[in-house]
Amino acid sequence: MPAIAIIGAQWGDEGKGKATDLLGSSVDYVVKFNGGNNAGHTVVIPQPDGSTEKFALHLLPSGILTPGCTPVIGNGVVVDLGVLFEEIEGLEARGIDTSDLKLSANAHVIASYNRELDKVTERFLGARRIGTTGRGIGPTYADKMNRIGIRVQDLFDESILRGKVEGALELKNQILTKVYNRRGFTVDAIVEELLSYAERVRPYVCDTALLLHEALLAEKTVLLEAGQATLLDVDHGTYPFVTSSSATAGGASTGSGIAPARLTQIVGIVKAYTTRVGEGPFPTELDGGPEDPAGHGEFLRKQGHEYGTTTGRPRRCGWYDSVVARYAARVNGVTDFVLTKLDVLTGLEQVPICVAYDVDGVRHDEMPVSQSDFHHATPVYEYLPGWWEDISGARTFEELPAAARAYVERCEELSGSRISVIGVGPGRHETVVRHPLI
Ligand code: GDP
Ligand code: IMO
Ligand code: MG
């Protein structure tokens, strides 16, 4: 009864989608347990004619692409119903069967007023903005915590739904009109919008926690796929520059209803360098300024195609940060790392690894507890020799050039858990397996 969680070890976009797809054929259920359509997971699938097909998933778990694997949206997710059906229709049009999808009755629903509030709050914050995806994620989780949220099950009882929308709008309309000088929403319009999805969504809705419990009792394999990542986790991330959900291993349990002790393996996905979208501290960032005279930030962005899957924003890029990786290993209990995008580092004279931080003259080997210290942290680098060979064809560790192997081994020594799989390209097959994950 393995229950394996896939967790982002940095600030997102590490390649969780590819890792999920890689394991897809060995698992029976793939569960999304946190976040919503702020996520963007790209999966590149080889076709029988030798070409590849690319899929970008936001709300549906990446496992939906694997025939025979049941995709589940857990209670910890916030669901934009419009996006859900757009994504379902888009996949069906490409020949993917989505009829097996299961959706938790307890998942919260993103209402139009929360999308609007996300955008206007960001504008209002100005220089203090978070750089959110503008999808209504934060306000919807805030409603959940404030106990004024709308859940999927509320769609099936109109009078309950109306009462809840009335309660929420009493507050929201005051804020929208009086603080932000925007137009409010009518109860009728919101109720009508949400009810319009009720009958379409009904066949998917069930008690997903019970379903997964029974699956584990029946010795099925369950994969829990995180959105976002450790440093974006609302508790363990670089608060307030975080998302509003629990993206770490603990969230895999609360967001799915699978008891913590049932999680058997925690796979941390970590890029061979680092990226971040949105605002917030990022010690190893290469911003093209005087401290990046060689333009390595732009090199990584170009080589790695580092543009957001969800918003298209250019991702901020920097070197591998082993302090962050060690922190992720600790907070999540990472049993195995998947090191992705090693191929992107090909062609560098030297490859720096951040081994610690210097904070106002003091060395920190662990993440500083104070956010102000983290903002001041400058990386202490170790420089490893680079390699020039094309590594995308490597399928075993021995096939990698010696310098690339030495880089991986040093990352492993510094990062607190073994590196079991290495990504050498976006395709499913462009992978080096050192220790099989399942
Ligand atoms: P996720 O949000 O963690 O699923 O990651 P994204 O899909 O947002 O971003 C990762 C990007 O890197 C995608 O475009 C993937 O196709 C791509 N990718 C994943 N693994 C590798 C790899 O090993 N090498 C290369 N070159 N690209 C990869
Ligand atoms: P995946 O699953 C990278 C970032 C946003 C912003 C912050 C808060 O593809 O790794 P939100 O809209 O969630 O309130 O925004 O979190 N963010 C992500 N960055 N990858 C993601 O998802 C992200 N989801 C949210 O850019 O800084
Ligand atoms: Mg992504």
PDB file of C-alpha atoms in Angstrom, residues 40-158:
ATOM      1  CA  GLY A  40       1.291  24.811 -14.296  1.00  0.00           C
ATOM      2  CA  HIS A  41       2.692  21.341 -14.892  1.00  0.00           C
ATOM      3  CA  THR A  42       4.131  20.508 -18.298  1.00  0.00           C
ATOM      4  CA  VAL A  43       4.259  16.923 -19.498  1.00  0.00           C
ATOM      5  CA  VAL A  44       5.951  15.896 -22.743  1.00  0.00           C
ATOM      6  CA  ILE A  45       4.833  12.509 -24.008  1.00  0.00           C
ATOM      7  CA  PRO A  46       6.580  10.574 -26.785  1.00  0.00           C
ATOM      8  CA  GLN A  47       4.305   9.418 -29.613  1.00  0.00           C
ATOM      9  CA  PRO A  48       4.570   6.160 -31.560  1.00  0.00           C
ATOM     10  CA  ASP A  49       5.785   8.091 -34.669  1.00  0.00           C
ATOM     11  CA  GLY A  50       8.777   9.459 -32.749  1.00  0.00           C
ATOM     12  CA  SER A  51       7.320  12.961 -32.282  1.00  0.00           C
ATOM     13  CA  THR A  52       6.323  14.341 -28.867  1.00  0.00           C
ATOM     14  CA  GLU A  53       3.095  15.843 -27.583  1.00  0.00           C
ATOM     15  CA  LYS A  54       3.100  18.545 -24.924  1.00  0.00           C
ATOM     16  CA  PHE A  55       0.395  19.021 -22.291  1.00  0.00           C
ATOM     17  CA  ALA A  56       0.093  21.878 -19.767  1.00  0.00           C
ATOM     18  CA  LEU A  57      -2.062  20.996 -16.765  1.00  0.00           C
ATOM     19  CA  HIS A  58      -3.237  23.505 -14.175  1.00  0.00           C
ATOM     20  CA  LEU A  59      -6.034  22.031 -12.135  1.00  0.00           C
ATOM     21  CA  LEU A  60      -6.109  18.388 -13.103  1.00  0.00           C
ATOM     22  CA  PRO A  61      -3.421  16.093 -11.682  1.00  0.00           C
ATOM     23  CA  SER A  62      -0.802  15.104 -14.272  1.00  0.00           C
ATOM     24  CA  GLY A  63      -1.778  11.446 -13.767  1.00  0.00           C
ATOM     25  CA  ILE A  64      -4.878  12.101 -15.883  1.00  0.00           C
ATOM     26  CA  LEU A  65      -2.667  11.501 -18.923  1.00  0.00           C
ATOM     27  CA  THR A  66      -1.892   7.913 -17.901  1.00  0.00           C
ATOM     28  CA  PRO A  67      -4.505   5.382 -19.042  1.00  0.00           C
ATOM     29  CA  GLY A  68      -5.753   3.250 -16.148  1.00  0.00           C
ATOM     30  CA  CYS A  69      -4.661   5.692 -13.468  1.00  0.00           C
ATOM     31  CA  THR A  70      -7.489   7.362 -11.529  1.00  0.00           C
ATOM     32  CA  PRO A  71      -7.019  11.123 -11.141  1.00  0.00           C
ATOM     33  CA  VAL A  72      -8.258  12.621  -7.873  1.00  0.00           C
ATOM     34  CA  ILE A  73      -8.738  16.249  -6.804  1.00  0.00           C
ATOM     35  CA  GLY A  74      -8.492  16.166  -3.026  1.00  0.00           C
ATOM     36  CA  ASN A  75     -10.167  18.216  -0.296  1.00  0.00           C
ATOM     37  CA  GLY A  76      -7.126  20.514   0.027  1.00  0.00           C
ATOM     38  CA  VAL A  77      -7.522  21.913  -3.492  1.00  0.00           C
ATOM     39  CA  VAL A  78      -9.386  25.097  -4.476  1.00  0.00           C
ATOM     40  CA  VAL A  79     -11.368  24.538  -7.654  1.00  0.00           C
ATOM     41  CA  ASP A  80     -12.240  27.039 -10.367  1.00  0.00           C
ATOM     42  CA  LEU A  81     -15.119  25.182 -11.996  1.00  0.00           C
ATOM     43  CA  GLY A  82     -14.830  27.110 -15.277  1.00  0.00           C
ATOM     44  CA  VAL A  83     -11.187  26.116 -15.563  1.00  0.00           C
ATOM     45  CA  LEU A  84     -11.981  22.528 -14.573  1.00  0.00           C
ATOM     46  CA  PHE A  85     -14.369  22.068 -17.487  1.00  0.00           C
ATOM     47  CA  GLU A  86     -12.144  23.976 -19.910  1.00  0.00           C
ATOM     48  CA  GLU A  87      -9.304  21.633 -19.029  1.00  0.00           C
ATOM     49  CA  ILE A  88     -11.511  18.529 -19.250  1.00  0.00           C
ATOM     50  CA  GLU A  89     -12.830  19.614 -22.672  1.00  0.00           C
ATOM     51  CA  GLY A  90      -9.323  20.443 -23.900  1.00  0.00           C
ATOM     52  CA  LEU A  91      -8.057  16.987 -22.962  1.00  0.00           C
ATOM     53  CA  GLU A  92     -11.102  15.159 -24.326  1.00  0.00           C
ATOM     54  CA  ALA A  93     -10.581  16.999 -27.647  1.00  0.00           C
ATOM     55  CA  ARG A  94      -7.056  15.538 -27.714  1.00  0.00           C
ATOM     56  CA  GLY A  95      -8.349  12.029 -27.090  1.00  0.00           C
ATOM     57  CA  ILE A  96      -7.650  11.795 -23.330  1.00  0.00           C
ATOM     58  CA  ASP A  97     -10.344  10.005 -21.346  1.00  0.00           C
ATOM     59  CA  THR A  98     -11.193  12.062 -18.241  1.00  0.00           C
ATOM     60  CA  SER A  99     -14.305  10.193 -17.164  1.00  0.00           C
ATOM     61  CA  ASP A 100     -12.554   8.531 -14.219  1.00  0.00           C
ATOM     62  CA  LEU A 101     -11.862  11.854 -12.466  1.00  0.00           C
ATOM     63  CA  LYS A 102     -12.837  12.018  -8.774  1.00  0.00           C
ATOM     64  CA  LEU A 103     -13.450  15.339  -7.032  1.00  0.00           C
ATOM     65  CA  SER A 104     -13.681  15.782  -3.279  1.00  0.00           C
ATOM     66  CA  ALA A 105     -17.043  17.035  -2.006  1.00  0.00           C
ATOM     67  CA  ASN A 106     -15.048  19.036   0.551  1.00  0.00           C
ATOM     68  CA  ALA A 107     -12.827  20.914  -1.909  1.00  0.00           C
ATOM     69  CA  HIS A 108     -13.478  24.655  -1.909  1.00  0.00           C
ATOM     70  CA  VAL A 109     -14.714  26.497  -4.964  1.00  0.00           C
ATOM     71  CA  ILE A 110     -13.157  29.706  -6.342  1.00  0.00           C
ATOM     72  CA  ALA A 111     -15.989  32.225  -6.818  1.00  0.00           C
ATOM     73  CA  SER A 112     -15.742  35.234  -9.184  1.00  0.00           C
ATOM     74  CA  TYR A 113     -15.458  37.669  -6.288  1.00  0.00           C
ATOM     75  CA  ASN A 114     -12.275  35.949  -5.145  1.00  0.00           C
ATOM     76  CA  ARG A 115     -10.657  36.219  -8.570  1.00  0.00           C
ATOM     77  CA  GLU A 116     -11.534  39.903  -8.559  1.00  0.00           C
ATOM     78  CA  LEU A 117     -10.259  40.404  -5.007  1.00  0.00           C
ATOM     79  CA  ASP A 118      -6.952  38.680  -5.810  1.00  0.00           C
ATOM     80  CA  LYS A 119      -6.309  41.108  -8.665  1.00  0.00           C
ATOM     81  CA  VAL A 120      -7.411  44.314  -6.945  1.00  0.00           C
ATOM     82  CA  THR A 121      -5.542  43.489  -3.728  1.00  0.00           C
ATOM     83  CA  GLU A 122      -2.323  43.027  -5.699  1.00  0.00           C
ATOM     84  CA  ARG A 123      -2.842  46.370  -7.453  1.00  0.00           C
ATOM     85  CA  PHE A 124      -3.579  48.025  -4.115  1.00  0.00           C
ATOM     86  CA  LEU A 125      -0.415  46.564  -2.525  1.00  0.00           C
ATOM     87  CA  GLY A 126       1.765  48.198  -5.206  1.00  0.00           C
ATOM     88  CA  ALA A 127       5.421  47.716  -4.279  1.00  0.00           C
ATOM     89  CA  ARG A 128       4.405  45.299  -1.491  1.00  0.00           C
ATOM     90  CA  ARG A 129       2.582  42.954  -3.903  1.00  0.00           C
ATOM     91  CA  ILE A 130       3.193  39.196  -3.795  1.00  0.00           C
ATOM     92  CA  GLY A 131       3.122  38.719  -7.555  1.00  0.00           C
ATOM     93  CA  THR A 132       0.275  36.197  -7.378  1.00  0.00           C
ATOM     94  CA  THR A 133      -1.081  34.398 -10.409  1.00  0.00           C
ATOM     95  CA  GLY A 134      -4.335  36.367 -10.037  1.00  0.00           C
ATOM     96  CA  ARG A 135      -6.453  33.222 -10.058  1.00  0.00           C
ATOM     97  CA  GLY A 136      -8.255  33.884  -6.746  1.00  0.00           C
ATOM     98  CA  ILE A 137      -6.246  31.283  -4.839  1.00  0.00           C
ATOM     99  CA  GLY A 138      -5.329  33.353  -1.748  1.00  0.00           C
ATOM    100  CA  PRO A 139      -8.782  34.872  -1.130  1.00  0.00           C
ATOM    101  CA  THR A 140     -10.421  31.428  -1.495  1.00  0.00           C
ATOM    102  CA  TYR A 141      -8.092  29.839   1.090  1.00  0.00           C
ATOM    103  CA  ALA A 142      -8.688  32.876   3.321  1.00  0.00           C
ATOM    104  CA  ASP A 143     -12.446  32.227   3.085  1.00  0.00           C
ATOM    105  CA  LYS A 144     -11.852  28.589   4.008  1.00  0.00           C
ATOM    106  CA  MET A 145      -9.971  29.638   7.147  1.00  0.00           C
ATOM    107  CA  ASN A 146     -12.556  32.348   7.900  1.00  0.00           C
ATOM    108  CA  ARG A 147     -15.263  29.691   7.543  1.00  0.00           C
ATOM    109  CA  ILE A 148     -17.118  31.592   4.841  1.00  0.00           C
ATOM    110  CA  GLY A 149     -15.972  29.395   1.933  1.00  0.00           C
ATOM    111  CA  ILE A 150     -18.122  27.580  -0.608  1.00  0.00           C
ATOM    112  CA  ARG A 151     -17.497  23.852  -0.985  1.00  0.00           C
ATOM    113  CA  VAL A 152     -18.221  21.576  -3.934  1.00  0.00           C
ATOM    114  CA  GLN A 153     -20.983  19.833  -1.944  1.00  0.00           C
ATOM    115  CA  ASP A 154     -22.775  23.175  -1.481  1.00  0.00           C
ATOM    116  CA  LEU A 155     -23.613  23.155  -5.198  1.00  0.00           C
ATOM    117  CA  PHE A 156     -26.120  20.375  -4.552  1.00  0.00           C
ATOM    118  CA  ASP A 157     -28.298  22.311  -2.096  1.00  0.00           C
ATOM    119  CA  GLU A 158     -29.466  25.625  -3.506  1.00  0.00           C
TER     120      GLU A 158
END
